CSV table of C-alpha atoms and ligand atoms in Angstrom, one decimal:
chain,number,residue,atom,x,y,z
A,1332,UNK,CA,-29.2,-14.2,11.0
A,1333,UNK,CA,-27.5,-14.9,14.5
A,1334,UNK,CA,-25.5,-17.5,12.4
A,1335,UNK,CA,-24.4,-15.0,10.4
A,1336,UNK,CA,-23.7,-12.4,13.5
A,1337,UNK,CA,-21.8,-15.0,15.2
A,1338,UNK,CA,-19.7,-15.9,12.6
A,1339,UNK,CA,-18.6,-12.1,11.5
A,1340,UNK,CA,-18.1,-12.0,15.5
A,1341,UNK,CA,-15.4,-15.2,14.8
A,1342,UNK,CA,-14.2,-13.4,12.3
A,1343,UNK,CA,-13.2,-10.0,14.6
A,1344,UNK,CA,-11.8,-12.2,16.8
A,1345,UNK,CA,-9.6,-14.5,14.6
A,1346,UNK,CA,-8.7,-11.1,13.6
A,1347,UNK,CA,-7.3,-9.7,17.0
A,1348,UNK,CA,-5.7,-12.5,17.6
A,1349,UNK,CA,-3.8,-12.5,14.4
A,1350,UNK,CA,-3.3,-8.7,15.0
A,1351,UNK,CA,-2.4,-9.7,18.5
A,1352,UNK,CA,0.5,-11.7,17.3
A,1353,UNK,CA,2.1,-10.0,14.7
A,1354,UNK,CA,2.3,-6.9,17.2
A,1355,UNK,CA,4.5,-9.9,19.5
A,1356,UNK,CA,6.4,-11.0,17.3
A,1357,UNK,CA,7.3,-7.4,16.1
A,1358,UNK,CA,9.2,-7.2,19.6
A,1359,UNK,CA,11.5,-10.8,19.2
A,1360,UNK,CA,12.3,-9.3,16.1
A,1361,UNK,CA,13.5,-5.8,17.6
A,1362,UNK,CA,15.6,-8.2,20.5
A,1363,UNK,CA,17.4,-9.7,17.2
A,1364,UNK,CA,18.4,-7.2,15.2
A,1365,UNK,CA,19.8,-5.2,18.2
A,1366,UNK,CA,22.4,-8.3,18.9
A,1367,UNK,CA,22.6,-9.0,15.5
A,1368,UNK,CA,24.2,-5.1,15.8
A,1369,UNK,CA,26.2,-5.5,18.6
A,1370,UNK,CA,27.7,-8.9,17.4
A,1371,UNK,CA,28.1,-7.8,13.6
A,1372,UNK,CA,30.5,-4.6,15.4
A,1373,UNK,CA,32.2,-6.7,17.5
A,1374,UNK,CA,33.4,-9.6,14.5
A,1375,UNK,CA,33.4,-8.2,10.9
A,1376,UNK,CA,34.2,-12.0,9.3
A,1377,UNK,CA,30.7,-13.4,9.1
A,1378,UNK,CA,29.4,-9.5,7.8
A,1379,UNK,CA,27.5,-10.7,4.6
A,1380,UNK,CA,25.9,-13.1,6.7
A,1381,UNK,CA,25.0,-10.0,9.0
A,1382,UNK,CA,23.5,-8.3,6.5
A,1383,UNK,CA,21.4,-11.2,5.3
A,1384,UNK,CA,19.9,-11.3,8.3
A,1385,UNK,CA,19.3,-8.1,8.5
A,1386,UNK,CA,17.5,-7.3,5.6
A,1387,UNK,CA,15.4,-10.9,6.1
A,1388,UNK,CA,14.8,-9.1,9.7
A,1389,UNK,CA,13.8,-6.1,7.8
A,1390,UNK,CA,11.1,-8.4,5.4
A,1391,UNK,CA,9.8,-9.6,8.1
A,1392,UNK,CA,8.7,-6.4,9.9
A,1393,UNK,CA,7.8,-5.0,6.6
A,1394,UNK,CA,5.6,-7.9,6.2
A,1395,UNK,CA,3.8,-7.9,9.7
A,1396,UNK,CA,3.2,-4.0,8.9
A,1397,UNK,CA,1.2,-5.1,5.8
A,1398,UNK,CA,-0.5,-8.1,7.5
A,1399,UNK,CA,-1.4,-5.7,10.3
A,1400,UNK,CA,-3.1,-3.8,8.0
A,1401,UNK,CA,-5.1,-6.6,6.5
A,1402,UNK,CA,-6.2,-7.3,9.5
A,1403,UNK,CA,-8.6,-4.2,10.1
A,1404,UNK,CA,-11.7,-5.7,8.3
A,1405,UNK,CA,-13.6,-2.5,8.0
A,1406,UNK,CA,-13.6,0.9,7.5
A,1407,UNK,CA,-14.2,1.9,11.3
A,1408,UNK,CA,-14.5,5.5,11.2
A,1409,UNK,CA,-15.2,7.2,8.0
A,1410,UNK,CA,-15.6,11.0,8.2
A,1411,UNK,CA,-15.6,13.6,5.2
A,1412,UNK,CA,-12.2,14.4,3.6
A,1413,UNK,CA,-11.0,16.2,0.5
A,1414,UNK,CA,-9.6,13.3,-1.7
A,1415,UNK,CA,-7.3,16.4,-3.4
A,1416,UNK,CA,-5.7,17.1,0.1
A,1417,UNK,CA,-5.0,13.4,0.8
A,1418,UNK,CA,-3.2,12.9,-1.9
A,1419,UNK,CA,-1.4,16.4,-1.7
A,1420,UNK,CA,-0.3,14.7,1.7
A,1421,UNK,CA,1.3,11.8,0.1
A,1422,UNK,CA,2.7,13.3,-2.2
A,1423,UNK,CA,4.7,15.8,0.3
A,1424,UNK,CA,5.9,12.8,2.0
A,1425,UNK,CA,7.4,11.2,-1.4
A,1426,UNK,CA,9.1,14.9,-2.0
A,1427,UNK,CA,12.4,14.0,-1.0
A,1428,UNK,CA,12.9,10.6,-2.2
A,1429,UNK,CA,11.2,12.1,-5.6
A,1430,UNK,CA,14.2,14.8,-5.6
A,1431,UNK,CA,17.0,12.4,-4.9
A,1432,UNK,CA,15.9,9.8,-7.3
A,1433,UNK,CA,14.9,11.7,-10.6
A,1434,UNK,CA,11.5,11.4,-10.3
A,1435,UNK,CA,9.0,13.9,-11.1
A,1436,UNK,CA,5.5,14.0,-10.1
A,1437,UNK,CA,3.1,15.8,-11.7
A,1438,UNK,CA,-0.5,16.6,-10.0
A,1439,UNK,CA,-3.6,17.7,-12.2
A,1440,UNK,CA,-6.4,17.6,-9.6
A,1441,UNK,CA,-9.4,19.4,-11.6
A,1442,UNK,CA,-11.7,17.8,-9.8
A,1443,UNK,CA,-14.6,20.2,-8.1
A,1444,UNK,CA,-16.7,17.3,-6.0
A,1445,UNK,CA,-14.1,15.9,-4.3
A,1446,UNK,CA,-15.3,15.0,-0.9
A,1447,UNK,CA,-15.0,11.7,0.4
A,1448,UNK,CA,-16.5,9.6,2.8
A,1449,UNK,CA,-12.9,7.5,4.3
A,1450,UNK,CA,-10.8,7.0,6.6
A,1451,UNK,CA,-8.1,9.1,6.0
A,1452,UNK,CA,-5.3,6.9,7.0
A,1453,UNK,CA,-6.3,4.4,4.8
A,1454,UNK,CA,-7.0,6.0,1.9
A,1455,UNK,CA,-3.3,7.4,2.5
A,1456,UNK,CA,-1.8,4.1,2.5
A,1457,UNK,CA,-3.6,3.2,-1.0
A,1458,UNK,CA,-1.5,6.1,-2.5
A,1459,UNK,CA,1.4,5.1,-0.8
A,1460,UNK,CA,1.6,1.8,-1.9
A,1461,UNK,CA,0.6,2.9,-5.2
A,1462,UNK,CA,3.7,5.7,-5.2
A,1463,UNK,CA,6.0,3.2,-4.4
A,1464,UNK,CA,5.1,0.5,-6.6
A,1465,UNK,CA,5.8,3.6,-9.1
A,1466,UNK,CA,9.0,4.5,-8.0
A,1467,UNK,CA,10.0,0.8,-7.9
A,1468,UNK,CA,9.7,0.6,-11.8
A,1469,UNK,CA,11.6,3.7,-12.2
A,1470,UNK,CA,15.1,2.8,-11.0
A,1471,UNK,CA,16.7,5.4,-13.0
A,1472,UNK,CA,14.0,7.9,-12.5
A,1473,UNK,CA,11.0,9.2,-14.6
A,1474,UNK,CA,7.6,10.9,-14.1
A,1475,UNK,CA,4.1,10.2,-12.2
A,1476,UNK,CA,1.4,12.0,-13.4
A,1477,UNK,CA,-1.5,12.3,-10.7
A,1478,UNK,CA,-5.0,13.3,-12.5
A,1479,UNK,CA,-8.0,13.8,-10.3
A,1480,UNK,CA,-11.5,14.3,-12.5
A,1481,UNK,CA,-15.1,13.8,-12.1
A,1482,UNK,CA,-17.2,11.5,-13.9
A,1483,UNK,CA,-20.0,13.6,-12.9
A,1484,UNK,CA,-20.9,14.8,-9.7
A,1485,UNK,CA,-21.0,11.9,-8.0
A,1486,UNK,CA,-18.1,10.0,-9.0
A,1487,UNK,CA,-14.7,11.6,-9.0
A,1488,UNK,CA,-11.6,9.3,-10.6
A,1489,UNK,CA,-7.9,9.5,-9.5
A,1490,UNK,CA,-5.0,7.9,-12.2
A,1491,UNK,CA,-1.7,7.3,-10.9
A,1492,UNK,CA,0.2,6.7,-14.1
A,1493,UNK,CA,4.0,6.1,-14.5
A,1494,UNK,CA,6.4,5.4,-17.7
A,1495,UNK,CA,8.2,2.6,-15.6
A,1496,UNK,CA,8.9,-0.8,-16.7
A,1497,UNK,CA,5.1,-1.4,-17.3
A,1498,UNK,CA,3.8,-4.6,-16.1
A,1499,UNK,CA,3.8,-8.0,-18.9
A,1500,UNK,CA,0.4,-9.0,-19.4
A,1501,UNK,CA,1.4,-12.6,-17.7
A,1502,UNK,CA,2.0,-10.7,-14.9
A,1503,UNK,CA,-1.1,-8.4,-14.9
A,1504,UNK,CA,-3.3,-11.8,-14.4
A,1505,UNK,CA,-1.2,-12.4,-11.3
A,1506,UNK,CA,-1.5,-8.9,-9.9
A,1507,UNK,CA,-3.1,-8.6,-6.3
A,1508,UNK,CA,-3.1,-12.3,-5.4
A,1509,UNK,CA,-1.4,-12.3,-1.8
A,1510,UNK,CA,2.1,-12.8,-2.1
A,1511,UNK,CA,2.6,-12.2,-5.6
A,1512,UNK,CA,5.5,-10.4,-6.2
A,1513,UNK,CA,8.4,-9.8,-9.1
A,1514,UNK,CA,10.9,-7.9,-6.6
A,1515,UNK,CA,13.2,-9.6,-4.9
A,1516,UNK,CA,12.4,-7.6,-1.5
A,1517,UNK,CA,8.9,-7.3,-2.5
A,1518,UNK,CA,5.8,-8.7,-0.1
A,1519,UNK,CA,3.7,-8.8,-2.8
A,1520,UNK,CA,0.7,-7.4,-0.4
A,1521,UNK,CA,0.5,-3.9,-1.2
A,1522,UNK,CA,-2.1,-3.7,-4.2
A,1523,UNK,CA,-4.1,-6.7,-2.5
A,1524,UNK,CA,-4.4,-4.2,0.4
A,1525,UNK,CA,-5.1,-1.1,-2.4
A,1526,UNK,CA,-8.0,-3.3,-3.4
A,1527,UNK,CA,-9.2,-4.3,-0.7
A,1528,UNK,CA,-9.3,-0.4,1.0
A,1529,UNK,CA,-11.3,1.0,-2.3
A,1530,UNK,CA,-13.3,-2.0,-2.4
A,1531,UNK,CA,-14.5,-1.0,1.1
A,1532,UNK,CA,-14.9,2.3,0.6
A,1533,UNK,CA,-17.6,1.4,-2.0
A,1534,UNK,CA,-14.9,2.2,-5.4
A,1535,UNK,CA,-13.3,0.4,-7.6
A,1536,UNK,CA,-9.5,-0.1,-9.2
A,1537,UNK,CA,-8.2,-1.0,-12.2
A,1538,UNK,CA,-5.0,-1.6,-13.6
A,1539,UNK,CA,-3.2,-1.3,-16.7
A,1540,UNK,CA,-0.4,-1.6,-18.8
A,1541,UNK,CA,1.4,-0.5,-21.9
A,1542,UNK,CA,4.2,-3.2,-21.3
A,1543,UNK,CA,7.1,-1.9,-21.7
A,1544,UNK,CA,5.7,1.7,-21.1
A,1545,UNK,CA,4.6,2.3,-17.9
A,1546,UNK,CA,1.7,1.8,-16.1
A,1547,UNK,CA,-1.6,3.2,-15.4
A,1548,UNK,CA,-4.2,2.8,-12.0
A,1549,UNK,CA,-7.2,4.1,-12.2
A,1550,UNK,CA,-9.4,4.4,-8.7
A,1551,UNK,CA,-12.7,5.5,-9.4
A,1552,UNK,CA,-14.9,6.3,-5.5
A,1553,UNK,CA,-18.2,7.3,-4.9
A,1554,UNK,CA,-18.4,11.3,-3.9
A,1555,UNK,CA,-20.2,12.3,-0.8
A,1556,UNK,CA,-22.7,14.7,-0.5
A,1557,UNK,CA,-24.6,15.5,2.6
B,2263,ADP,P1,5.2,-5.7,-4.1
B,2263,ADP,O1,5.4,-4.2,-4.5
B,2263,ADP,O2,5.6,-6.0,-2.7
B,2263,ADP,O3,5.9,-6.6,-5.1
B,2263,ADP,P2,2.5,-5.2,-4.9
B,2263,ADP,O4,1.2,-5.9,-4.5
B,2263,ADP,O5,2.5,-3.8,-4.5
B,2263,ADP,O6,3.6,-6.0,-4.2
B,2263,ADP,O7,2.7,-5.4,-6.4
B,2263,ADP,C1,2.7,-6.7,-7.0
B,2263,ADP,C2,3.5,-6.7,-8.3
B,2263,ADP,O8,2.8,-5.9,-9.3
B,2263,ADP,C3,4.9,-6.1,-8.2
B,2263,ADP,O9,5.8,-7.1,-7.8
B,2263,ADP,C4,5.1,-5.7,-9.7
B,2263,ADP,O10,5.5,-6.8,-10.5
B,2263,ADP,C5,3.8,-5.3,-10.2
B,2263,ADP,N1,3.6,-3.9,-10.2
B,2263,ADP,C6,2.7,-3.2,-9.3
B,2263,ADP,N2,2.8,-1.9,-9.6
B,2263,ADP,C7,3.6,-1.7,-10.6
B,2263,ADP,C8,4.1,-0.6,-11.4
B,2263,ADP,N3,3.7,0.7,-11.1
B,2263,ADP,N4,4.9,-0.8,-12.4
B,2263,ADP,C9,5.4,-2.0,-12.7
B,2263,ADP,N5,5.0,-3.1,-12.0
B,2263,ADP,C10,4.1,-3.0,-11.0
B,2264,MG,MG1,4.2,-2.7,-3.6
């Protein structure tokens, strides 16, 4: 037992410390780009070089974002929320980019027990990353249907599903292993980071595909009840 405590106690640390420093590095990176600015104004000749840089600056930080998030092991402060308002939230923030690029989402929330035990910002960030991957296999626009049911009373199920490209089945093996990705700016973190969030919050995910037509996430979390 005090073997174990110790470890999980390593564990928070190594943690920090790996929080610690991507938070540092976030502000050598911040230095860069700025020069990277003011030199790129001043002398146009090297500008595709520029804008490499840039944009590998811009990986980078997007990268450290998602490793910061990996880095909170646990849900800390879970209080009651609405899962139907979360994702209303989400979905307001994806209104403009949903406007200029064709895409339409469609909400169904029918379900009446819908209270969950979460921390609300991370739940957010497991529909965010799930509404991007969505509009990242709809270049050219297309819909996402959001349905929200309950099993029964004490499950309630949320299905993100898209007609994008749809995900090969090669590629569906692959599919929330760090670092896997099929974009070229991709980090490949975000549904590791889905999994992990749901998996914490005691649910479960599962991910489909009708290659070339879309595909289909299903979240499924326990409903709470006091
Ligand atoms: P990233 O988006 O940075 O690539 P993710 O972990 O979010 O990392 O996704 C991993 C891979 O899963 C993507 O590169 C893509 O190939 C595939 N994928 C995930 N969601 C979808 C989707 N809705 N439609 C098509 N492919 C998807
Ligand atoms: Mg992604």
């Amino acid at each position: 037992m005090e073997e174990y405590i110790r470890n999980s106690e390593k564990l928070k640390i190594s943690g920090e410390i790996a929080a610690g420093v991507a938070h540092e590095i976030r502000n050598p990176l911040t230095v860069i780009s700025g020069f990277i600015k003011m030199i790129s104004e001043k002398d146009s000749a090297f500008s595709q070089y520029f804008s490499i840089i840039n944009s590998e600056i811009h990986r980078m930080n997007l990268i450290i974002s998602e490793f910061l998030i990996l880095s909170k092991p646990h849900v800390l402060n879970p209080k009651a929320h609405s899962i139907t308002e979360v994702i209303n939230e989400v979905i307001l923030l994806f209104e403009s980019e949903a406007n200029f690029k064709g895409v339409s989402i469609i909400k169904n929330c029918k379900a009446t027990h819908d209270v969950v035990l979460c921390e609300a910002n991370q739940m957010k960030q497991v529909f965010i990353n799930l509404l991007k991957n969505a509009f990242e296999a709809m270049p050219t626009g297309g819909t996402i249907q959001f349905d929200c049911i309950n099993l029964n009373k004490n499950e309630v199920l949320i299905v993100i599903k898209d007609n994008g490209i749809g995900i090969p089945s090669e590629v569906l093996k692959k599919i929330g292993t760090p670092f896997f990705t099929t974009k070229e700016n991709g980090t490949g973190l975000g549904l590791m980071i889905t999994e992990r969030i749901i998996e914490q919050h005691k649910g479960s995910v599962k991910i489909s595909s009708n290659h070339p037509r879309g595909t289909c996430v299903e979240i499924t979390l326990p409903v709470y009840s006091d």
